[in-house]
CSV table of N, CA and C in Angstrom, one decimal:
chain,number,residue,atom,x,y,z
A,128,MET,N,12.7,16.9,-99.4
A,128,MET,CA,12.8,16.6,-98.1
A,128,MET,C,13.1,15.0,-98.5
A,129,ALA,N,14.5,14.2,-98.8
A,129,ALA,CA,15.3,13.7,-98.7
A,129,ALA,C,15.7,12.6,-96.9
A,130,VAL,N,14.2,12.3,-96.6
A,130,VAL,CA,14.7,11.9,-95.1
A,130,VAL,C,14.6,10.6,-95.4
A,131,ASP,N,15.6,9.8,-94.9
A,131,ASP,CA,15.7,8.2,-94.1
A,131,ASP,C,15.2,8.3,-93.8
A,132,PRO,N,14.5,7.5,-93.6
A,132,PRO,CA,13.4,6.5,-91.9
A,132,PRO,C,14.1,6.2,-91.8
A,133,ALA,N,15.0,5.5,-92.3
A,133,ALA,CA,16.4,4.1,-91.7
A,133,ALA,C,16.9,4.8,-89.7
A,134,ARG,N,17.0,5.9,-90.7
A,134,ARG,CA,18.2,6.6,-90.5
A,134,ARG,C,17.4,7.0,-88.4
A,135,ILE,N,18.3,7.4,-88.1
A,135,ILE,CA,17.8,8.0,-86.9
A,135,ILE,C,18.3,9.2,-86.8
A,136,PHE,N,16.9,10.0,-86.0
A,136,PHE,CA,16.7,12.0,-86.0
A,136,PHE,C,17.0,12.2,-85.1
A,137,LYS,N,18.8,13.1,-84.4
A,137,LYS,CA,19.3,13.7,-84.1
A,137,LYS,C,19.1,14.6,-83.0
A,138,PRO,N,18.4,15.3,-82.5
A,138,PRO,CA,18.3,16.9,-81.8
A,138,PRO,C,19.3,17.6,-82.0
A,139,ILE,N,19.7,18.5,-82.1
A,139,ILE,CA,20.5,19.1,-81.5
A,139,ILE,C,19.9,20.7,-81.0
A,140,ASN,N,21.0,21.1,-80.0
A,140,ASN,CA,20.9,22.4,-79.1
A,140,ASN,C,21.3,23.9,-80.2
A,141,ILE,N,19.6,25.0,-79.9
A,141,ILE,CA,19.9,25.3,-81.0
A,141,ILE,C,19.7,27.1,-80.2
A,142,ALA,N,20.9,28.4,-80.0
A,142,ALA,CA,20.5,29.7,-79.5
A,142,ALA,C,19.4,30.3,-81.0
A,143,LEU,N,18.7,31.0,-80.2
A,143,LEU,CA,17.7,32.0,-81.1
A,143,LEU,C,18.6,33.5,-81.0
A,144,LEU,N,19.8,34.3,-82.1
A,144,LEU,CA,19.4,35.3,-81.4
A,144,LEU,C,18.2,36.6,-82.5
A,145,THR,N,18.0,37.4,-82.7
A,145,THR,CA,16.7,38.5,-82.9
A,145,THR,C,17.7,40.0,-82.6
A,146,VAL,N,18.1,40.9,-84.0
A,146,VAL,CA,18.9,41.7,-83.8
A,146,VAL,C,17.7,42.6,-84.0
A,147,SER,N,17.3,44.0,-83.7
A,147,SER,CA,17.3,45.5,-84.0
A,147,SER,C,16.6,45.8,-82.9
A,148,ASP,N,17.0,47.6,-83.5
A,148,ASP,CA,16.8,47.9,-83.1
A,148,ASP,C,15.1,48.3,-82.5
A,149,THR,N,13.9,48.2,-83.7
A,149,THR,CA,12.7,48.9,-83.0
A,149,THR,C,11.6,47.8,-82.5
A,150,ARG,N,12.2,46.3,-82.3
A,150,ARG,CA,11.4,45.3,-81.8
A,150,ARG,C,11.8,44.0,-79.9
A,151,GLY,N,10.8,45.1,-79.5
A,151,GLY,CA,11.0,44.2,-78.1
A,151,GLY,C,10.9,42.3,-77.9
A,152,PRO,N,10.6,41.8,-77.0
A,152,PRO,CA,10.3,40.8,-77.6
A,152,PRO,C,9.3,40.6,-77.5
A,153,ASP,N,7.6,41.7,-77.1
A,153,ASP,CA,6.8,41.4,-77.8
A,153,ASP,C,6.3,41.5,-79.3
A,154,GLU,N,6.8,42.0,-80.3
A,154,GLU,CA,7.2,42.3,-80.9
A,154,GLU,C,7.5,41.3,-82.2
A,155,ASP,N,8.2,40.2,-81.1
A,155,ASP,CA,9.6,39.3,-82.0
A,155,ASP,C,9.1,38.1,-82.8
A,156,THR,N,8.3,38.9,-83.8
A,156,THR,CA,6.7,37.7,-84.4
A,156,THR,C,7.6,36.3,-85.0
A,157,SER,N,8.9,37.3,-85.9
A,157,SER,CA,10.2,36.7,-87.0
A,157,SER,C,10.7,35.6,-86.0
A,158,GLY,N,11.5,35.8,-84.2
A,158,GLY,CA,11.8,35.2,-83.5
A,158,GLY,C,11.1,33.9,-83.3
A,159,ASP,N,9.4,33.9,-83.2
A,159,ASP,CA,9.0,33.3,-82.5
A,159,ASP,C,9.1,32.6,-83.9
A,160,ILE,N,8.1,33.5,-84.4
A,160,ILE,CA,7.9,31.9,-86.3
A,160,ILE,C,9.6,30.4,-85.8
A,161,LEU,N,10.4,31.1,-85.2
A,161,LEU,CA,11.9,30.3,-85.8
A,161,LEU,C,11.8,29.1,-84.4
A,162,ALA,N,11.2,30.1,-83.1
A,162,ALA,CA,11.5,29.1,-82.0
A,162,ALA,C,10.4,27.7,-81.7
A,163,ASP,N,8.9,27.7,-82.7
A,163,ASP,CA,8.6,26.8,-82.7
A,163,ASP,C,8.5,26.0,-84.1
A,164,ARG,N,9.1,26.4,-84.5
A,164,ARG,CA,9.2,25.7,-86.2
A,164,ARG,C,11.3,25.0,-85.3
A,165,ILE,N,12.0,25.2,-84.4
A,165,ILE,CA,13.3,24.6,-83.4
A,165,ILE,C,12.8,23.2,-82.9
A,166,LYS,N,11.4,23.9,-82.2
A,166,LYS,CA,10.7,22.8,-81.3
A,166,LYS,C,9.8,21.8,-82.2
A,167,THR,N,9.1,22.1,-83.0
A,167,THR,CA,8.2,21.4,-84.0
A,167,THR,C,8.9,20.3,-84.5
A,168,ALA,N,10.5,20.6,-85.3
A,168,ALA,CA,11.5,19.5,-85.8
A,168,ALA,C,11.6,18.9,-84.8
A,169,GLY,N,12.1,19.3,-83.1
A,169,GLY,CA,12.6,17.7,-82.5
A,169,GLY,C,14.0,18.8,-81.4
A,170,HIS,N,14.5,19.4,-82.3
A,170,HIS,CA,15.3,20.4,-81.7
A,170,HIS,C,15.5,20.7,-80.4
A,171,ARG,N,16.3,21.2,-80.1
A,171,ARG,CA,16.4,21.8,-77.8
A,171,ARG,C,16.3,23.7,-78.6
A,172,LEU,N,15.4,24.6,-78.0
A,172,LEU,CA,16.1,25.7,-78.2
A,172,LEU,C,16.5,26.2,-76.3
A,173,VAL,N,17.7,26.2,-77.1
A,173,VAL,CA,18.8,26.1,-75.4
A,173,VAL,C,18.8,27.7,-74.8
A,174,ALA,N,18.3,28.8,-76.2
A,174,ALA,CA,19.1,29.9,-75.6
A,174,ALA,C,18.0,30.7,-76.7
A,175,ARG,N,17.6,31.4,-75.5
A,175,ARG,CA,17.4,33.5,-76.8
A,175,ARG,C,17.7,34.3,-76.5
A,176,ALA,N,17.8,35.2,-77.3
A,176,ALA,CA,17.9,36.6,-77.0
A,176,ALA,C,17.0,37.5,-77.7
A,177,LEU,N,17.8,38.8,-77.4
A,177,LEU,CA,16.9,40.1,-78.1
A,177,LEU,C,17.9,41.0,-78.3
A,178,GLU,N,19.4,41.2,-79.2
A,178,GLU,CA,20.2,42.6,-78.7
A,178,GLU,C,19.5,43.3,-80.0
A,179,LYS,N,20.7,44.7,-79.8
A,179,LYS,CA,20.3,45.8,-80.6
A,179,LYS,C,21.2,44.9,-81.9
A,180,ASP,N,21.4,46.1,-82.8
A,180,ASP,CA,21.9,46.2,-84.1
A,180,ASP,C,23.5,47.3,-83.4
A,181,ASP,N,24.2,46.0,-82.5
A,181,ASP,CA,25.8,47.3,-82.7
A,181,ASP,C,26.5,45.6,-82.8
A,182,VAL,N,27.6,45.8,-83.1
A,182,VAL,CA,29.1,44.7,-84.1
A,182,VAL,C,29.3,44.0,-82.9
A,183,ALA,N,29.3,44.8,-82.0
A,183,ALA,CA,30.1,44.6,-80.3
A,183,ALA,C,29.0,44.0,-79.8
A,184,ILE,N,27.5,44.3,-79.4
A,184,ILE,CA,27.0,43.8,-78.8
A,184,ILE,C,26.7,41.9,-79.0
A,185,ILE,N,26.5,41.9,-80.4
A,185,ILE,CA,26.2,40.6,-81.2
A,185,ILE,C,27.6,39.8,-81.4
A,186,THR,N,28.7,40.5,-81.6
A,186,THR,CA,30.0,39.5,-81.4
A,186,THR,C,29.7,39.2,-79.8
A,187,GLN,N,29.6,39.9,-79.2
A,187,GLN,CA,29.7,40.0,-77.6
A,187,GLN,C,28.6,37.6,-77.4
A,188,ARG,N,27.9,38.0,-77.5
A,188,ARG,CA,26.4,36.9,-77.6
A,188,ARG,C,26.9,35.6,-78.2
A,189,LEU,N,27.7,36.1,-79.7
A,189,LEU,CA,28.0,35.0,-80.6
A,189,LEU,C,29.0,34.3,-79.5
A,190,ASN,N,30.8,34.9,-79.2
A,190,ASN,CA,31.1,34.6,-78.8
A,190,ASN,C,31.2,33.5,-77.1
A,191,ASN,N,29.7,34.3,-76.6
A,191,ASN,CA,29.8,33.2,-75.2
A,191,ASN,C,28.5,32.1,-76.0
A,192,TRP,N,28.0,32.3,-76.8
A,192,TRP,CA,27.2,31.1,-77.4
A,192,TRP,C,27.7,30.4,-78.5
A,193,ILE,N,29.3,30.5,-78.8
A,193,ILE,CA,30.1,29.5,-79.6
A,193,ILE,C,30.7,28.9,-78.4
A,194,ASP,N,30.9,29.3,-77.3
A,194,ASP,CA,31.9,29.6,-76.6
A,194,ASP,C,31.9,28.1,-75.6
A,195,ASP,N,30.1,28.7,-76.0
A,195,ASP,CA,29.2,26.8,-75.1
A,195,ASP,C,29.4,26.1,-75.5
A,196,GLN,N,29.5,25.1,-74.6
A,196,GLN,CA,30.6,23.1,-75.4
A,196,GLN,C,28.3,22.3,-75.9
A,197,SER,N,27.4,23.4,-74.7
A,197,SER,CA,26.1,22.8,-75.5
A,197,SER,C,25.0,23.0,-76.6
A,198,VAL,N,26.1,24.6,-77.4
A,198,VAL,CA,25.4,25.3,-78.5
A,198,VAL,C,25.5,23.8,-79.8
A,199,ASP,N,25.5,24.4,-80.4
A,199,ASP,CA,25.4,23.5,-81.2
A,199,ASP,C,25.0,24.2,-82.9
A,200,ALA,N,24.1,25.0,-82.6
A,200,ALA,CA,24.3,25.8,-84.1
A,200,ALA,C,22.8,27.3,-83.1
A,201,VAL,N,24.0,28.5,-83.9
A,201,VAL,CA,22.7,29.8,-83.6
A,201,VAL,C,22.5,30.0,-85.3
A,202,ILE,N,21.0,29.8,-84.5
A,202,ILE,CA,19.7,31.1,-85.6
A,202,ILE,C,20.2,32.1,-85.1
A,203,ILE,N,20.2,33.6,-86.5
A,203,ILE,CA,20.5,34.8,-86.1
A,203,ILE,C,18.5,35.7,-87.4
A,204,THR,N,18.2,36.4,-86.9
A,204,THR,CA,16.9,36.6,-87.4
A,204,THR,C,16.9,38.3,-86.9
A,205,GLY,N,17.2,39.3,-88.6
A,205,GLY,CA,18.1,40.6,-88.4
A,205,GLY,C,18.8,41.3,-88.3
A,206,GLY,N,19.1,42.2,-89.1
A,206,GLY,CA,20.3,43.3,-88.8
A,206,GLY,C,21.2,42.2,-90.6
A,207,THR,N,20.0,41.7,-91.3
A,207,THR,CA,20.9,41.3,-92.6
A,207,THR,C,20.4,42.6,-94.0
A,208,GLY,N,20.5,43.1,-93.9
A,208,GLY,CA,20.0,44.4,-94.5
A,208,GLY,C,21.3,45.2,-95.1
A,209,LEU,N,21.1,46.5,-95.4
A,209,LEU,CA,22.1,47.2,-96.5
A,209,LEU,C,22.1,48.8,-95.5
A,210,THR,N,20.9,48.8,-94.7
A,210,THR,CA,20.9,50.4,-94.6
A,210,THR,C,22.1,50.2,-93.0
A,211,GLY,N,22.6,51.1,-92.9
A,211,GLY,CA,23.8,51.6,-92.2
A,211,GLY,C,23.6,50.7,-90.4
A,212,ARG,N,22.6,50.7,-90.3
A,212,ARG,CA,22.4,49.9,-88.9
A,212,ARG,C,22.0,48.4,-89.3
A,213,ASP,N,22.5,48.0,-90.3
A,213,ASP,CA,21.8,46.1,-90.0
A,213,ASP,C,24.2,46.1,-90.5
A,214,VAL,N,23.8,45.1,-89.7
A,214,VAL,CA,25.1,44.8,-88.9
A,214,VAL,C,25.4,43.7,-88.5
A,215,THR,N,24.3,42.9,-88.5
A,215,THR,CA,24.7,41.4,-88.8
A,215,THR,C,25.7,41.1,-89.0
A,216,PRO,N,26.2,41.0,-90.6
A,216,PRO,CA,27.2,40.6,-91.0
A,216,PRO,C,28.5,40.2,-90.6
A,217,GLU,N,29.5,41.6,-89.7
A,217,GLU,CA,29.9,42.4,-89.9
A,217,GLU,C,30.4,42.0,-88.5
A,218,ALA,N,28.8,41.4,-87.8
A,218,ALA,CA,29.5,40.2,-86.3
A,218,ALA,C,29.6,38.6,-86.9
A,219,LEU,N,29.2,38.7,-88.1
A,219,LEU,CA,29.8,36.9,-88.6
A,219,LEU,C,31.2,37.4,-88.6
A,220,ASP,N,31.8,37.6,-89.6
A,220,ASP,CA,33.1,38.3,-89.4
A,220,ASP,C,33.9,38.2,-88.7
A,221,ARG,N,33.8,39.0,-87.8
A,221,ARG,CA,34.7,39.3,-86.1
A,221,ARG,C,34.4,38.0,-85.4
A,222,VAL,N,33.4,37.0,-86.1
A,222,VAL,CA,33.4,35.3,-84.5
A,222,VAL,C,33.8,34.1,-85.8
A,223,LYS,N,33.6,34.4,-87.2
A,223,LYS,CA,34.1,33.8,-88.5
A,223,LYS,C,35.1,32.3,-88.8
A,224,GLU,N,35.3,31.5,-88.6
A,224,GLU,CA,36.4,30.7,-89.7
A,224,GLU,C,36.2,30.4,-90.6
A,225,LYS,N,35.7,29.8,-90.9
A,225,LYS,CA,34.6,29.4,-92.4
A,225,LYS,C,33.6,30.3,-92.6
A,226,ASP,N,33.1,30.4,-93.5
A,226,ASP,CA,32.5,30.7,-94.4
A,226,ASP,C,31.5,29.9,-95.1
A,227,ILE,N,29.7,30.2,-95.5
A,227,ILE,CA,29.4,28.8,-95.7
A,227,ILE,C,28.7,30.0,-96.7
A,228,PRO,N,29.5,29.2,-98.1
A,228,PRO,CA,28.4,30.7,-98.9
A,228,PRO,C,27.2,30.2,-99.8
A,229,GLY,N,27.3,28.9,-99.8
A,229,GLY,CA,25.8,28.1,-100.6
A,229,GLY,C,25.0,28.5,-100.0
A,230,PHE,N,24.8,29.3,-98.1
A,230,PHE,CA,23.8,29.7,-97.4
A,230,PHE,C,23.0,30.7,-98.3
A,231,GLY,N,23.8,31.6,-97.9
A,231,GLY,CA,23.4,32.7,-99.2
A,231,GLY,C,22.7,32.6,-100.1
A,232,GLU,N,23.3,32.4,-100.9
A,232,GLU,CA,23.2,31.9,-102.3
A,232,GLU,C,21.7,31.0,-102.5
A,233,LEU,N,21.5,30.2,-101.9
A,233,LEU,CA,20.4,29.5,-101.8
A,233,LEU,C,19.1,30.3,-100.9
A,234,PHE,N,19.2,30.7,-100.2
A,234,PHE,CA,19.4,31.8,-99.3
A,234,PHE,C,17.9,33.0,-100.8
A,235,ARG,N,18.9,33.3,-101.2
A,235,ARG,CA,18.2,34.2,-102.3
A,235,ARG,C,17.7,33.5,-103.6
A,236,TRP,N,18.4,32.8,-103.8
A,236,TRP,CA,17.4,31.4,-104.5
A,236,TRP,C,15.5,31.3,-104.4
A,237,ILE,N,16.0,30.8,-103.6
A,237,ILE,CA,14.7,30.6,-102.8
A,237,ILE,C,13.6,32.0,-102.7
A,238,SER,N,14.3,33.0,-101.6
A,238,SER,CA,13.1,33.7,-102.0
A,238,SER,C,13.1,35.1,-102.3
A,239,TYR,N,13.6,34.8,-103.9
A,239,TYR,CA,13.4,35.1,-104.8
A,239,TYR,C,12.0,34.5,-105.4
A,240,ASN,N,11.3,33.0,-105.3
A,240,ASN,CA,10.3,33.3,-105.5
A,240,ASN,C,9.4,33.6,-104.9
A,241,THR,N,9.5,34.2,-103.6
A,241,THR,CA,9.2,34.8,-102.4
A,241,THR,C,8.5,36.3,-103.0
A,242,ILE,N,9.7,37.1,-103.3
A,242,ILE,CA,10.2,38.5,-103.4
A,242,ILE,C,10.6,38.6,-104.3
A,243,GLY,N,10.8,37.5,-105.2
A,243,GLY,CA,11.2,38.9,-106.4
A,243,GLY,C,12.9,38.8,-106.2
A,244,THR,N,12.9,40.6,-107.4
A,244,THR,CA,14.0,41.1,-107.2
A,244,THR,C,14.8,41.1,-105.4
A,245,SER,N,14.2,41.6,-105.1
A,245,SER,CA,14.2,41.9,-103.7
A,245,SER,C,15.2,41.9,-103.0
A,246,THR,N,15.1,40.1,-102.9
A,246,THR,CA,15.7,39.6,-102.5
A,246,THR,C,17.5,39.9,-102.8
A,247,VAL,N,18.0,40.8,-103.7
A,247,VAL,CA,19.8,41.0,-103.8
A,247,VAL,C,19.0,42.5,-102.4
A,248,GLN,N,18.2,43.5,-101.8
A,248,GLN,CA,19.4,43.7,-101.0
A,248,GLN,C,19.4,42.3,-99.1
A,249,SER,N,19.6,41.4,-99.4
A,249,SER,CA,19.8,40.5,-98.5
A,249,SER,C,20.7,39.6,-98.5
A,250,ARG,N,21.3,40.7,-96.7
A,250,ARG,CA,23.2,39.7,-96.7
A,250,ARG,C,22.5,38.5,-95.8
A,251,ALA,N,21.5,38.1,-96.0
A,251,ALA,CA,22.0,35.8,-95.7
A,251,ALA,C,22.7,35.7,-95.4
A,252,CYS,N,23.7,34.7,-94.4
A,252,CYS,CA,24.5,33.7,-94.5
A,252,CYS,C,25.2,33.0,-93.6
A,253,ALA,N,26.3,32.9,-93.6
A,253,ALA,CA,26.5,32.1,-92.9
A,253,ALA,C,27.5,31.2,-93.2
A,254,VAL,N,27.8,31.1,-91.8
A,254,VAL,CA,29.7,30.9,-90.9
A,254,VAL,C,29.1,29.9,-90.1
A,255,VAL,N,30.8,29.0,-89.9
A,255,VAL,CA,31.9,28.2,-89.0
A,255,VAL,C,32.1,28.7,-88.5
A,256,SER,N,32.5,28.9,-86.4
A,256,SER,CA,33.1,29.0,-85.9
A,256,SER,C,33.2,29.1,-84.4
A,257,ARG,N,34.5,27.6,-84.4
A,257,ARG,CA,34.4,27.1,-83.4
A,257,ARG,C,33.9,25.8,-83.4
A,258,GLY,N,33.6,25.0,-84.1
A,258,GLY,CA,33.1,24.1,-84.2
A,258,GLY,C,31.1,24.6,-83.8
A,259,THR,N,31.2,25.8,-84.3
A,259,THR,CA,29.1,26.3,-84.2
A,259,THR,C,28.6,26.4,-85.4
A,260,TYR,N,27.4,25.8,-85.8
A,260,TYR,CA,27.4,26.7,-87.0
A,260,TYR,C,26.3,28.3,-86.1
A,261,VAL,N,26.3,28.8,-87.7
A,261,VAL,CA,25.8,30.7,-87.1
A,261,VAL,C,25.3,30.6,-89.0
A,262,PHE,N,23.9,30.7,-88.2
A,262,PHE,CA,23.3,31.4,-89.3
A,262,PHE,C,22.3,33.0,-89.3
A,263,ALA,N,23.2,33.4,-90.1
A,263,ALA,CA,21.6,35.2,-90.4
A,263,ALA,C,20.5,35.4,-91.5
A,264,LEU,N,19.3,35.6,-90.6
A,264,LEU,CA,18.5,35.7,-91.7
A,264,LEU,C,18.0,36.9,-91.5
A,265,PRO,N,17.5,36.8,-92.8
A,265,PRO,CA,16.7,37.9,-92.5
A,265,PRO,C,16.0,38.6,-91.0
A,266,GLY,N,14.9,40.0,-91.2
A,266,GLY,CA,13.9,39.6,-90.4
A,266,GLY,C,12.4,39.6,-90.2
A,267,SER,N,12.5,38.9,-91.5
A,267,SER,CA,10.3,39.2,-92.1
A,267,SER,C,10.0,38.3,-91.5
A,268,ASN,N,9.3,37.9,-91.2
A,268,ASN,CA,8.6,36.5,-91.1
A,268,ASN,C,8.6,35.9,-92.2
A,269,GLY,N,8.6,36.9,-93.2
A,269,GLY,CA,8.5,35.9,-94.5
A,269,GLY,C,10.0,35.2,-94.9
A,270,ALA,N,10.6,36.0,-94.5
A,270,ALA,CA,12.5,35.8,-94.7
A,270,ALA,C,12.4,34.4,-93.8
A,271,VAL,N,12.2,33.6,-92.7
A,271,VAL,CA,12.3,33.0,-91.5
A,271,VAL,C,11.6,31.4,-91.7
A,272,LYS,N,10.5,31.8,-92.3
A,272,LYS,CA,10.1,31.4,-93.1
A,272,LYS,C,10.8,30.5,-94.3
A,273,ASP,N,10.8,30.9,-95.8
A,273,ASP,CA,12.0,30.8,-96.3
A,273,ASP,C,13.4,30.2,-96.3
A,274,GLY,N,13.6,30.0,-94.5
A,274,GLY,CA,15.7,29.8,-95.1
A,274,GLY,C,14.9,28.6,-93.7
A,275,TRP,N,14.3,28.8,-92.8
A,275,TRP,CA,13.9,27.4,-91.9
A,275,TRP,C,13.5,26.3,-93.2
A,276,ASP,N,12.4,27.0,-93.3
A,276,ASP,CA,11.5,25.5,-94.3
A,276,ASP,C,11.9,25.1,-95.7
A,277,GLY,N,13.2,26.2,-96.2
A,277,GLY,CA,13.9,26.0,-97.5
A,277,GLY,C,15.7,25.5,-97.6
A,278,ILE,N,15.8,25.5,-96.5
A,278,ILE,CA,17.3,25.3,-96.1
A,278,ILE,C,17.6,24.7,-94.5
A,279,LEU,N,17.1,25.4,-93.4
A,279,LEU,CA,17.6,24.5,-91.9
A,279,LEU,C,17.1,23.7,-91.7
A,280,ALA,N,15.7,23.5,-91.9
A,280,ALA,CA,15.0,22.5,-91.7
A,280,ALA,C,15.2,20.7,-92.5
A,281,GLU,N,15.9,21.1,-93.6
A,281,GLU,CA,16.2,20.0,-94.4
A,281,GLU,C,17.2,19.8,-93.6
A,282,GLN,N,18.8,20.0,-94.0
A,282,GLN,CA,20.4,20.6,-93.7
A,282,GLN,C,20.2,20.6,-92.0
A,283,LEU,N,19.8,20.4,-90.5
A,283,LEU,CA,19.7,20.6,-89.6
A,283,LEU,C,19.3,18.7,-88.9
A,284,ASP,N,18.0,18.6,-89.9
A,284,ASP,CA,18.1,16.5,-89.7
A,284,ASP,C,18.4,16.3,-90.4
A,285,SER,N,18.8,14.8,-89.5
A,285,SER,CA,20.4,14.1,-90.0
A,285,SER,C,19.7,13.1,-90.6
A,286,ARG,N,19.0,13.3,-91.1
A,286,ARG,CA,19.0,11.5,-91.6
A,286,ARG,C,18.1,11.9,-92.5
A,287,ASN,N,18.0,13.5,-93.8
A,287,ASN,CA,18.9,13.7,-94.3
A,287,ASN,C,19.6,13.1,-95.5
A,288,ARG,N,19.3,13.3,-96.9
A,288,ARG,CA,19.7,12.2,-97.5
A,288,ARG,C,20.7,13.3,-98.7
A,289,PRO,N,21.3,12.7,-99.6
A,289,PRO,CA,22.8,12.7,-99.4
A,289,PRO,C,23.5,13.5,-98.0
A,290,CYS,N,23.1,14.2,-97.4
A,290,CYS,CA,24.2,15.1,-96.6
A,290,CYS,C,23.4,16.2,-96.0
A,291,ASN,N,23.9,16.8,-94.7
A,291,ASN,CA,23.7,17.5,-94.4
A,291,ASN,C,24.5,17.7,-93.3
A,292,PHE,N,24.1,19.4,-91.8
A,292,PHE,CA,24.7,20.2,-91.4
A,292,PHE,C,24.5,19.1,-89.9
A,293,VAL,N,24.9,18.0,-89.9
A,293,VAL,CA,23.9,17.2,-88.0
A,293,VAL,C,25.5,16.6,-88.4
A,294,GLU,N,25.6,15.7,-89.3
A,294,GLU,CA,26.1,14.5,-89.8
A,294,GLU,C,27.9,15.3,-89.4
A,295,LEU,N,27.9,16.4,-89.9
A,295,LEU,CA,29.5,17.0,-90.1
A,295,LEU,C,29.7,17.3,-89.0
A,296,MET,N,29.6,17.5,-87.9
A,296,MET,CA,29.8,18.9,-86.5
A,296,MET,C,30.8,17.1,-86.0
A,297,PRO,N,30.3,16.6,-85.3
A,297,PRO,CA,32.4,16.2,-85.6
A,297,PRO,C,32.8,16.1,-85.7
A,298,ARG,N,33.1,16.3,-86.7
A,298,ARG,CA,34.2,17.0,-87.4
A,298,ARG,C,34.5,18.9,-87.5
A,299,LEU,N,33.5,19.3,-86.8
A,299,LEU,CA,33.8,20.8,-87.5
A,299,LEU,C,34.9,21.7,-86.4
A,300,ARG,N,35.8,20.8,-85.9
A,300,ARG,CA,37.2,21.4,-84.5
A,300,ARG,C,38.4,20.5,-85.5
A,301,GLU,N,38.3,19.9,-86.3
A,301,GLU,CA,39.4,18.9,-87.0
A,301,GLU,C,40.4,19.9,-87.2
A,302,LYS,N,41.5,20.3,-86.8
A,302,LYS,CA,42.9,20.6,-87.1
A,302,LYS,C,43.6,19.6,-88.5
């Protein structure tokens, strides 16, 4: 990470959503990993939920958090695969204003080093919606580690150079 120690760290408020038909709160290990990493990095975990793989339910949850001015970013784990029940990217399509295509591209590049060509089955993606970042990662423990450690830890650190997502936040709502 290219952290500039002369810059001040600015913690952001993050909401965490696990999407799963098979996990409950006690089995949400990927959500637990992300929650721990969010807090360890110095950010605030302001909300956490677990929802079923249902486009309408996920969209409603996202809209509530996106409209909440205290939420700067949403991180989702789960629902990004290829099965009929995996609908997280479709829910993001309903709320997005802009895609962040480089996020999914970089995730799959990083993931390739871990799981090889199986990474093509991932539909990890990210969008901007009404001034809020929304990042969707696969539901496996390895995938959330790859996504956080390889991308989000740096891009959500205001000290990261040459640029980062945090410094763009005040300008996300510009027209």
